[in-house]
Coordinates of C-alpha atoms in Angstrom, one line a residue:
Chain A
X170 CA -56.9 -73.5 24.9
X171 CA -58.8 -70.4 23.5
X172 CA -59.7 -67.4 25.7
X173 CA -58.1 -68.8 28.8
X174 CA -54.7 -69.3 27.1
X175 CA -55.0 -65.7 25.6
X176 CA -55.5 -64.4 29.1
X177 CA -52.6 -66.5 30.3
X178 CA -50.2 -65.2 27.6
X179 CA -51.3 -61.6 28.2
X180 CA -50.5 -62.1 31.9
X181 CA -47.1 -63.6 31.1
X182 CA -46.3 -60.7 28.7
X183 CA -47.3 -58.2 31.4
X184 CA -44.3 -59.3 33.4
X185 CA -42.1 -57.9 30.7
X186 CA -43.3 -54.4 31.4
X187 CA -41.4 -54.3 34.7
X188 CA -38.0 -54.5 32.9
X189 CA -35.8 -51.5 33.9
X190 CA -33.9 -49.4 31.3
X191 CA -30.2 -49.5 31.9
X192 CA -27.3 -47.2 30.9
X193 CA -24.7 -48.2 28.4
X194 CA -21.3 -48.7 30.1
X195 CA -19.1 -45.5 30.0
X196 CA -16.1 -47.2 28.5
X197 CA -18.0 -48.2 25.3
X198 CA -17.5 -44.9 23.5
X199 CA -13.7 -45.2 23.9
X200 CA -13.8 -48.8 22.7
X201 CA -15.8 -47.8 19.6
X202 CA -13.5 -44.9 18.8
X203 CA -10.5 -47.2 19.1
X204 CA -12.0 -49.7 16.7
X205 CA -12.8 -46.9 14.2
X206 CA -9.2 -45.6 14.4
X207 CA -7.9 -49.2 14.0
X208 CA -10.1 -49.7 10.9
X209 CA -9.0 -46.4 9.4
X210 CA -5.3 -47.5 9.8
X211 CA -6.1 -50.8 8.1
X212 CA -7.7 -49.0 5.2
X213 CA -4.5 -46.9 4.6
X214 CA -2.4 -49.9 3.4
X215 CA -5.2 -50.9 1.1
X216 CA -4.7 -47.5 -0.6
X217 CA -1.0 -48.1 -0.9
X218 CA -1.6 -51.6 -2.4
X219 CA -4.0 -50.1 -5.0
X220 CA -1.3 -47.5 -5.9
X221 CA 1.3 -50.2 -6.3
X222 CA -1.0 -52.3 -8.5
X223 CA -1.8 -49.2 -10.6
X224 CA 2.0 -48.5 -10.9
X225 CA 2.7 -52.2 -12.0
X226 CA -0.1 -52.1 -14.6
X227 CA 1.4 -48.9 -16.0
X228 CA 4.9 -50.4 -16.2
X229 CA 3.5 -53.5 -17.8
X230 CA 1.6 -51.5 -20.4
X231 CA 4.7 -49.4 -21.2
X232 CA 6.7 -52.7 -21.6
X233 CA 4.2 -54.2 -24.0
X234 CA 4.1 -51.0 -26.1
X235 CA 7.9 -51.0 -26.1
X236 CA 8.1 -54.7 -27.2
X237 CA 5.5 -54.1 -29.9
X238 CA 7.4 -51.2 -31.3
X239 CA 10.7 -53.1 -31.3
X240 CA 9.1 -56.1 -33.1
X241 CA 7.8 -53.8 -35.8
X242 CA 11.3 -52.4 -36.3
X243 CA 12.7 -56.0 -36.4
X244 CA 10.1 -57.0 -39.0
X245 CA 10.9 -54.0 -41.2
X246 CA 14.6 -54.9 -40.9
X247 CA 14.0 -58.5 -42.0
X248 CA 11.8 -57.4 -45.0
X249 CA 14.6 -55.2 -46.1
X250 CA 17.2 -57.9 -45.8
X251 CA 15.2 -60.6 -47.6
X252 CA 13.5 -58.2 -49.9
X253 CA 10.1 -59.2 -48.8
X254 CA 8.4 -55.9 -49.5
X255 CA 5.1 -56.4 -51.1
X256 CA 5.3 -54.3 -54.1
X257 CA 3.9 -55.0 -57.5
X258 CA 7.3 -55.5 -59.1
X259 CA 8.6 -58.7 -60.5
X260 CA 12.2 -57.8 -60.4
X261 CA 14.4 -55.6 -58.3
X262 CA 15.6 -53.1 -60.7
Chain B
X849 CA -25.3 -33.8 14.4
X850 CA -21.8 -35.3 14.6
X851 CA -21.0 -38.8 15.6
X852 CA -20.2 -38.0 19.3
X853 CA -23.5 -36.2 19.8
X854 CA -25.4 -39.0 18.0
X855 CA -23.7 -41.6 20.2
X856 CA -24.6 -39.9 23.5
X857 CA -28.2 -39.4 22.3
X858 CA -28.9 -42.9 21.2
X859 CA -26.4 -45.1 23.2
X860 CA -29.0 -46.2 25.7
X861 CA -31.7 -46.8 23.1
X862 CA -29.3 -49.1 21.2
X863 CA -27.9 -50.8 24.3
X864 CA -31.3 -51.6 25.8
X865 CA -32.8 -52.9 22.6
X866 CA -29.8 -55.2 22.1
X867 CA -30.2 -56.4 25.7
X868 CA -33.8 -57.5 25.0
X869 CA -32.5 -59.7 22.1
X870 CA -29.5 -61.3 23.8
X871 CA -30.4 -60.9 27.5
X872 CA -26.9 -60.4 28.7
X873 CA -24.6 -57.4 28.9
X874 CA -21.5 -58.8 27.2
X875 CA -23.3 -59.6 24.0
X876 CA -25.3 -56.3 24.2
X877 CA -22.0 -54.4 24.4
X878 CA -20.7 -56.2 21.3
X879 CA -23.9 -55.4 19.4
X880 CA -23.9 -51.8 20.5
X881 CA -20.3 -51.4 19.2
X882 CA -21.2 -53.0 15.9
X883 CA -24.3 -50.8 15.5
X884 CA -22.3 -47.6 16.1
X885 CA -19.5 -48.7 13.7
X886 CA -22.2 -49.2 11.0
X887 CA -23.7 -45.8 11.8
X888 CA -20.2 -44.2 11.6
X889 CA -19.6 -45.9 8.2
X890 CA -23.0 -45.0 6.8
X891 CA -23.8 -41.6 8.3
X892 CA -22.9 -39.7 5.2
X893 CA -25.1 -42.0 3.1
X894 CA -28.0 -41.7 5.4
X895 CA -31.0 -39.9 3.7
X896 CA -31.9 -36.8 5.7
X897 CA -35.6 -37.4 4.8
X898 CA -35.9 -40.6 6.9
X899 CA -36.2 -40.5 10.6
X900 CA -32.8 -41.0 12.3
X901 CA -34.2 -42.8 15.3
X902 CA -36.1 -45.3 13.1
X903 CA -33.0 -45.9 11.0
X904 CA -31.0 -46.6 14.2
X905 CA -33.7 -49.0 15.5
X906 CA -33.5 -50.9 12.2
X907 CA -29.7 -51.2 12.3
X908 CA -29.9 -52.4 15.9
X909 CA -32.6 -55.0 15.2
X910 CA -30.7 -56.4 12.1
X911 CA -27.4 -56.4 14.0
X912 CA -28.9 -58.2 17.0
X913 CA -30.6 -60.8 14.8
X914 CA -27.4 -61.4 12.8
X915 CA -25.4 -61.7 16.0
X916 CA -27.8 -64.3 17.4
X917 CA -27.6 -66.3 14.2
X918 CA -23.8 -66.3 14.2
X919 CA -23.8 -67.2 17.9
X920 CA -26.1 -70.1 17.2
X921 CA -23.9 -71.3 14.3
X922 CA -20.8 -71.1 16.6
X923 CA -22.5 -73.1 19.3
X924 CA -23.5 -75.8 16.8
X925 CA -20.0 -75.9 15.5
X926 CA -18.4 -76.2 19.0
X927 CA -20.9 -78.9 19.9
X928 CA -19.9 -80.8 16.7
X929 CA -16.2 -80.4 17.6
X930 CA -16.9 -81.5 21.2
X931 CA -18.3 -84.8 19.9
X932 CA -14.9 -85.7 18.6
X933 CA -12.7 -84.0 21.3
X934 CA -14.6 -84.5 24.6
X935 CA -11.6 -85.4 26.7
X936 CA -12.3 -82.8 29.4
X937 CA -15.2 -83.0 31.8
X938 CA -16.7 -79.8 30.6
X939 CA -20.4 -79.9 29.8
X940 CA -21.4 -80.3 26.2
X941 CA -23.9 -77.5 26.4
X942 CA -23.7 -74.1 28.0
X943 CA -26.5 -74.1 30.5
X944 CA -27.6 -70.5 30.2
X945 CA -26.7 -67.1 28.7
X946 CA -29.5 -65.4 30.5
X947 CA -28.3 -62.5 32.6
X948 CA -30.7 -59.7 31.9
X949 CA -29.5 -56.6 33.9
X950 CA -32.9 -54.9 33.9
X951 CA -34.8 -57.5 35.8
X952 CA -35.5 -57.5 39.5
X953 CA -34.4 -60.6 41.3
X954 CA -37.9 -61.5 42.5
X955 CA -39.2 -61.5 38.9
X956 CA -36.2 -63.2 37.4
X957 CA -37.6 -66.7 37.1
X958 CA -40.9 -65.7 35.5
X959 CA -39.2 -63.3 33.1
X960 CA -36.5 -65.8 32.2
X961 CA -39.2 -68.4 31.4
X962 CA -41.1 -66.0 29.0
X963 CA -37.8 -64.9 27.4
X964 CA -36.9 -68.5 26.7
X965 CA -40.1 -68.9 24.8
X966 CA -39.7 -65.5 23.0
X967 CA -36.2 -66.6 21.9
X968 CA -37.8 -69.6 20.0
X969 CA -40.1 -67.3 18.0
X970 CA -39.3 -66.5 14.3
X971 CA -37.3 -63.2 13.9
X972 CA -40.2 -61.0 12.9
X973 CA -42.5 -62.3 15.6
X974 CA -39.8 -61.9 18.2
X975 CA -39.2 -58.3 17.0
X976 CA -42.8 -57.3 17.3
X977 CA -43.1 -58.7 20.8
X978 CA -39.9 -56.9 21.9
X979 CA -40.9 -53.6 20.4
X980 CA -44.5 -53.7 21.6
X981 CA -44.4 -55.4 24.9
X982 CA -40.9 -54.4 26.2
X983 CA -40.1 -51.2 24.4
X984 CA -43.7 -50.0 24.5
X985 CA -43.9 -48.9 20.9
X986 CA -47.2 -48.3 19.2
X987 CA -48.2 -50.3 16.2
X988 CA -47.6 -47.3 13.9
X989 CA -44.0 -46.9 15.3
X990 CA -43.4 -50.6 14.8
X991 CA -44.7 -50.4 11.3
X992 CA -42.2 -47.6 10.5
X993 CA -39.3 -49.4 12.1
X994 CA -40.1 -52.7 10.4
X995 CA -41.2 -51.0 7.1
X996 CA -44.5 -52.9 6.9
X997 CA -48.0 -51.6 7.2
X998 CA -50.0 -51.4 10.5
X999 CA -52.2 -54.4 9.6
X1000 CA -49.2 -56.6 9.1
X1001 CA -47.9 -55.5 12.5
X1002 CA -51.2 -56.4 14.1
X1003 CA -51.3 -59.8 12.4
X1004 CA -47.6 -60.5 13.4
X1005 CA -48.5 -59.7 17.1
X1006 CA -51.5 -62.0 16.9
X1007 CA -49.4 -64.8 15.4
X1008 CA -46.6 -64.3 18.0
X1009 CA -49.1 -64.4 20.8
X1010 CA -50.7 -67.6 19.4
X1011 CA -47.2 -69.2 19.0
X1012 CA -46.3 -68.2 22.6
X1013 CA -49.6 -69.7 23.9
X1014 CA -49.0 -72.9 22.1
X1015 CA -45.5 -73.2 23.5
X1016 CA -46.6 -72.3 27.0
X1017 CA -49.4 -74.9 26.8
X1018 CA -47.0 -77.6 25.5
X1019 CA -44.5 -76.8 28.2
X1020 CA -47.1 -77.0 31.0
X1021 CA -48.3 -80.3 29.5
X1022 CA -44.8 -81.6 29.5
X1023 CA -44.4 -80.9 33.2

Protein backbone atom coordinates (compact mmCIF):
# COMPACT_ATOMS: atom_id res chain seq x y z
CA UNK A 1 0.00 0.00 0.00
CA UNK A 2 1.46 3.47 0.86
CA UNK A 3 2.01 6.12 -1.84
CA UNK A 4 0.71 3.94 -4.64
CA UNK A 5 -2.61 3.40 -2.90
CA UNK A 6 -2.86 7.13 -2.10
CA UNK A 7 -2.38 7.91 -5.79
CA UNK A 8 -4.95 5.26 -6.59
CA UNK A 9 -7.57 6.71 -4.23
CA UNK A 10 -6.96 10.24 -5.54
CA UNK A 11 -7.53 8.90 -9.06
CA UNK A 12 -10.74 7.17 -7.97
CA UNK A 13 -11.98 10.31 -6.22
CA UNK A 14 -11.21 12.39 -9.32
CA UNK A 15 -13.98 10.52 -11.13
CA UNK A 16 -16.48 12.14 -8.73
CA UNK A 17 -15.65 15.58 -10.10
CA UNK A 18 -17.48 14.81 -13.34
CA UNK A 19 -20.84 14.50 -11.59
CA UNK A 20 -23.36 16.91 -13.15
CA UNK A 21 -25.59 19.19 -11.07
CA UNK A 22 -29.27 18.53 -11.67
CA UNK A 23 -32.44 20.55 -11.17
CA UNK A 24 -34.99 19.66 -8.53
CA UNK A 25 -38.25 18.51 -10.14
CA UNK A 26 -40.79 21.35 -10.63
CA UNK A 27 -43.65 19.50 -8.86
CA UNK A 28 -41.72 19.36 -5.59
CA UNK A 29 -42.73 22.85 -4.40
CA UNK A 30 -46.46 22.06 -4.78
CA UNK A 31 -45.92 18.77 -2.93
CA UNK A 32 -44.15 20.58 -0.08
CA UNK A 33 -46.88 23.25 0.15
CA UNK A 34 -49.58 20.56 0.23
CA UNK A 35 -47.79 18.77 3.08
CA UNK A 36 -47.43 22.06 5.00
CA UNK A 37 -51.17 22.76 4.60
CA UNK A 38 -52.07 19.21 5.61
CA UNK A 39 -49.93 19.50 8.74
CA UNK A 40 -51.50 22.86 9.64
CA UNK A 41 -54.97 21.29 9.35
CA UNK A 42 -53.84 18.47 11.64
CA UNK A 43 -52.60 21.01 14.19
CA UNK A 44 -56.05 22.71 14.41
CA UNK A 45 -57.84 19.72 16.04
CA UNK A 46 -55.02 19.57 18.60
CA UNK A 47 -55.96 23.13 19.63
CA UNK A 48 -59.57 22.05 20.01
CA UNK A 49 -58.56 19.01 22.07
CA UNK A 50 -56.51 21.27 24.36
CA UNK A 51 -59.49 23.66 24.73
CA UNK A 52 -61.77 20.71 25.58
CA UNK A 53 -59.27 19.40 28.18
CA UNK A 54 -59.01 22.88 29.74
CA UNK A 55 -62.81 23.12 29.87
CA UNK A 56 -63.09 19.68 31.54
CA UNK A 57 -60.45 20.63 34.12
CA UNK A 58 -62.42 23.81 34.90
CA UNK A 59 -65.70 21.87 35.31
CA UNK A 60 -63.92 19.32 37.52
CA UNK A 61 -62.41 22.08 39.70
CA UNK A 62 -65.82 23.78 40.09
CA UNK A 63 -67.35 20.40 41.02
CA UNK A 64 -64.74 19.74 43.70
CA UNK A 65 -65.21 23.22 45.16
CA UNK A 66 -68.98 22.77 45.19
CA UNK A 67 -68.70 19.32 46.87
CA UNK A 68 -66.31 20.71 49.51
CA UNK A 69 -68.64 23.60 50.26
CA UNK A 70 -71.68 21.31 50.61
CA UNK A 71 -69.71 18.92 52.91
CA UNK A 72 -68.80 21.82 55.19
CA UNK A 73 -72.47 22.78 55.36
CA UNK A 74 -73.42 19.18 56.17
CA UNK A 75 -70.79 19.03 58.94
CA UNK A 76 -72.07 22.21 60.53
CA UNK A 77 -75.65 20.83 60.36
CA UNK A 78 -74.57 17.61 62.11
CA UNK A 79 -72.67 19.44 64.83
CA UNK A 80 -75.74 21.50 65.48
CA UNK A 81 -78.02 18.44 65.65
CA UNK A 82 -75.78 16.41 67.94
CA UNK A 83 -74.48 19.40 69.81
CA UNK A 84 -70.88 18.64 69.00
CA UNK A 85 -69.70 22.19 69.00
CA UNK A 86 -66.39 22.42 70.74
CA UNK A 87 -66.99 25.06 73.28
CA UNK A 88 -65.65 25.18 76.80
CA UNK A 89 -69.01 24.55 78.38
CA UNK A 90 -69.88 21.46 80.37
CA UNK A 91 -73.62 21.82 80.02
CA UNK A 92 -75.96 23.30 77.53
CA UNK A 93 -77.57 26.03 79.42
CA UNK B 1 -36.71 36.38 2.55
CA UNK B 2 -39.99 34.47 2.55
CA UNK B 3 -40.36 30.70 2.24
CA UNK B 4 -41.05 30.70 -1.50
CA UNK B 5 -37.98 32.83 -2.30
CA UNK B 6 -35.89 30.65 -0.03
CA UNK B 7 -37.15 27.49 -1.72
CA UNK B 8 -36.33 28.71 -5.22
CA UNK B 9 -32.91 29.92 -4.13
CA UNK B 10 -31.81 26.73 -2.37
CA UNK B 11 -33.88 23.88 -3.92
CA UNK B 12 -31.07 22.69 -6.20
CA UNK B 13 -28.43 22.94 -3.47
CA UNK B 14 -30.54 20.75 -1.17
CA UNK B 15 -31.61 18.34 -3.92
CA UNK B 16 -28.09 17.80 -5.28
CA UNK B 17 -26.57 17.29 -1.84
CA UNK B 18 -29.30 14.76 -0.99
CA UNK B 19 -28.63 12.93 -4.28
CA UNK B 20 -24.95 12.52 -3.30
CA UNK B 21 -26.02 10.73 -0.10
CA UNK B 22 -28.73 8.44 -1.52
CA UNK B 23 -27.74 8.26 -5.23
CA UNK B 24 -31.29 8.05 -6.54
CA UNK B 25 -33.94 10.65 -7.31
CA UNK B 26 -36.88 9.15 -5.39
CA UNK B 27 -35.10 9.25 -2.04
CA UNK B 28 -33.55 12.65 -2.85
CA UNK B 29 -37.05 14.06 -3.43
CA UNK B 30 -38.21 12.71 -0.07
CA UNK B 31 -35.20 14.24 1.68
CA UNK B 32 -35.64 17.60 -0.10
CA UNK B 33 -39.27 17.67 1.02
CA UNK B 34 -38.31 16.85 4.63
CA UNK B 35 -35.58 19.51 4.61
CA UNK B 36 -37.93 22.27 3.42
CA UNK B 37 -40.60 21.22 5.93
CA UNK B 38 -38.00 21.57 8.69
CA UNK B 39 -36.91 24.94 7.29
CA UNK B 40 -40.56 26.11 7.19
CA UNK B 41 -41.05 25.01 10.80
CA UNK B 42 -37.88 26.64 12.11
CA UNK B 43 -37.50 29.71 9.93
CA UNK B 44 -38.74 32.03 12.70
CA UNK B 45 -36.34 30.52 15.20
CA UNK B 46 -33.35 30.77 12.86
CA UNK B 47 -30.75 33.15 14.21
CA UNK B 48 -30.08 35.90 11.70
CA UNK B 49 -26.43 35.99 12.76
CA UNK B 50 -25.65 32.57 11.33
CA UNK B 51 -25.21 31.98 7.63
CA UNK B 52 -28.45 30.79 6.08
CA UNK B 53 -26.72 28.61 3.48
CA UNK B 54 -24.59 26.87 6.12
CA UNK B 55 -27.71 26.26 8.20
CA UNK B 56 -29.50 24.72 5.19
CA UNK B 57 -26.47 22.55 4.42
CA UNK B 58 -26.49 21.28 8.00
CA UNK B 59 -30.20 20.44 7.91
CA UNK B 60 -29.76 18.62 4.59
CA UNK B 61 -26.80 16.56 5.84
CA UNK B 62 -28.56 15.55 9.06
CA UNK B 63 -31.81 14.72 7.24
CA UNK B 64 -29.96 12.63 4.64
CA UNK B 65 -28.03 10.68 7.28
CA UNK B 66 -31.21 10.08 9.31
CA UNK B 67 -33.02 8.98 6.16
CA UNK B 68 -30.26 6.47 5.35
CA UNK B 69 -30.33 5.11 8.89
CA UNK B 70 -34.10 4.57 8.84
CA UNK B 71 -33.90 2.98 5.38
CA UNK B 72 -31.22 0.59 6.60
CA UNK B 73 -33.37 -0.33 9.61
CA UNK B 74 -36.40 -0.92 7.35
CA UNK B 75 -34.32 -3.14 5.05
CA UNK B 76 -33.07 -5.15 8.01
CA UNK B 77 -36.64 -5.53 9.28
CA UNK B 78 -37.99 -6.62 5.89
CA UNK B 79 -35.14 -9.12 5.57
CA UNK B 80 -36.02 -10.52 8.99
CA UNK B 81 -39.70 -10.79 8.00
CA UNK B 82 -38.80 -12.44 4.68
CA UNK B 83 -36.98 -15.20 6.59
CA UNK B 84 -40.33 -16.30 7.97
CA UNK B 85 -42.58 -15.45 5.00
CA UNK B 86 -40.55 -16.23 1.94
CA UNK B 87 -43.30 -17.96 -0.02
CA UNK B 88 -42.86 -15.85 -3.14
CA UNK B 89 -39.88 -16.10 -5.46
CA UNK B 90 -38.84 -12.49 -4.86
CA UNK B 91 -35.16 -12.00 -4.02
CA UNK B 92 -34.32 -11.53 -0.35
CA UNK B 93 -32.09 -8.52 -1.06
CA UNK B 94 -32.75 -5.56 -3.30
CA UNK B 95 -29.86 -5.64 -5.74
CA UNK B 96 -29.20 -1.91 -6.06
CA UNK B 97 -30.59 1.53 -5.25
CA UNK B 98 -27.92 3.19 -7.34
CA UNK B 99 -29.47 5.44 -9.96
CA UNK B 100 -27.48 8.66 -9.73
CA UNK B 101 -28.97 11.12 -12.23
CA UNK B 102 -25.83 13.26 -12.52
CA UNK B 103 -23.51 10.58 -13.91
CA UNK B 104 -22.70 10.07 -17.57
CA UNK B 105 -23.33 6.55 -18.79
CA UNK B 106 -19.70 5.88 -19.70
CA UNK B 107 -18.54 6.71 -16.14
CA UNK B 108 -21.40 4.96 -14.38
CA UNK B 109 -19.58 1.76 -13.47
CA UNK B 110 -16.49 3.48 -12.04
CA UNK B 111 -18.50 6.05 -10.08
CA UNK B 112 -20.91 3.43 -8.77
CA UNK B 113 -17.92 1.43 -7.49
CA UNK B 114 -16.47 4.40 -5.59
CA UNK B 115 -19.91 5.38 -4.24
CA UNK B 116 -20.42 1.85 -2.90
CA UNK B 117 -17.23 2.25 -0.88
CA UNK B 118 -18.09 5.81 0.22
CA UNK B 119 -21.46 4.50 1.45
CA UNK B 120 -19.63 2.18 3.86
CA UNK B 121 -17.73 5.05 5.50
CA UNK B 122 -18.73 6.40 8.92
CA UNK B 123 -21.12 9.39 8.70
CA UNK B 124 -18.56 12.16 9.29
CA UNK B 125 -15.99 10.72 6.89
CA UNK B 126 -18.70 10.26 4.27
CA UNK B 127 -19.78 13.88 4.73
CA UNK B 128 -16.28 15.33 4.30
CA UNK B 129 -15.74 13.31 1.12
CA UNK B 130 -19.08 14.42 -0.34
CA UNK B 131 -18.51 18.07 0.58
CA UNK B 132 -14.88 18.24 -0.54
CA UNK B 133 -14.73 15.92 -3.54
CA UNK B 134 -18.23 16.25 -5.03
CA UNK B 135 -19.53 19.61 -3.83
CA UNK B 136 -16.08 21.19 -4.16
CA UNK B 137 -16.19 22.95 -0.80
CA UNK B 138 -13.04 24.32 0.80
CA UNK B 139 -11.86 23.00 4.17
CA UNK B 140 -12.96 26.28 5.79
CA UNK B 141 -16.47 25.99 4.35
CA UNK B 142 -16.66 22.35 5.48
CA UNK B 143 -15.53 23.36 8.97
CA UNK B 144 -18.35 25.93 9.15
CA UNK B 145 -20.95 23.46 7.89
CA UNK B 146 -19.83 20.66 10.22
CA UNK B 147 -19.10 23.04 13.11
CA UNK B 148 -15.60 21.68 13.67
CA UNK B 149 -12.20 23.33 13.20
CA UNK B 150 -10.19 23.20 9.96
CA UNK B 151 -7.61 20.81 11.43
CA UNK B 152 -10.35 18.36 12.33
CA UNK B 153 -11.66 18.56 8.75
CA UNK B 154 -8.18 17.86 7.42
CA UNK B 155 -7.78 14.88 9.71
CA UNK B 156 -11.25 13.55 8.76
CA UNK B 157 -10.37 13.78 5.06
CA UNK B 158 -7.10 11.88 5.67
CA UNK B 159 -8.89 9.21 7.66
CA UNK B 160 -11.60 8.89 5.00
CA UNK B 161 -8.98 8.51 2.26
CA UNK B 162 -7.11 5.91 4.26
CA UNK B 163 -10.33 3.92 4.90
CA UNK B 164 -11.23 4.15 1.22
CA UNK B 165 -7.75 2.91 0.20
CA UNK B 166 -8.01 -0.03 2.56
CA UNK B 167 -11.43 -0.95 1.22
CA UNK B 168 -10.31 -0.66 -2.41
CA UNK B 169 -7.22 -2.74 -1.60
CA UNK B 170 -9.24 -5.47 0.12
CA UNK B 171 -11.75 -5.47 -2.75
CA UNK B 172 -9.03 -5.84 -5.38
CA UNK B 173 -7.45 -8.60 -3.29
CA UNK B 174 -10.76 -10.42 -3.11
CA UNK B 175 -11.17 -10.47 -6.91
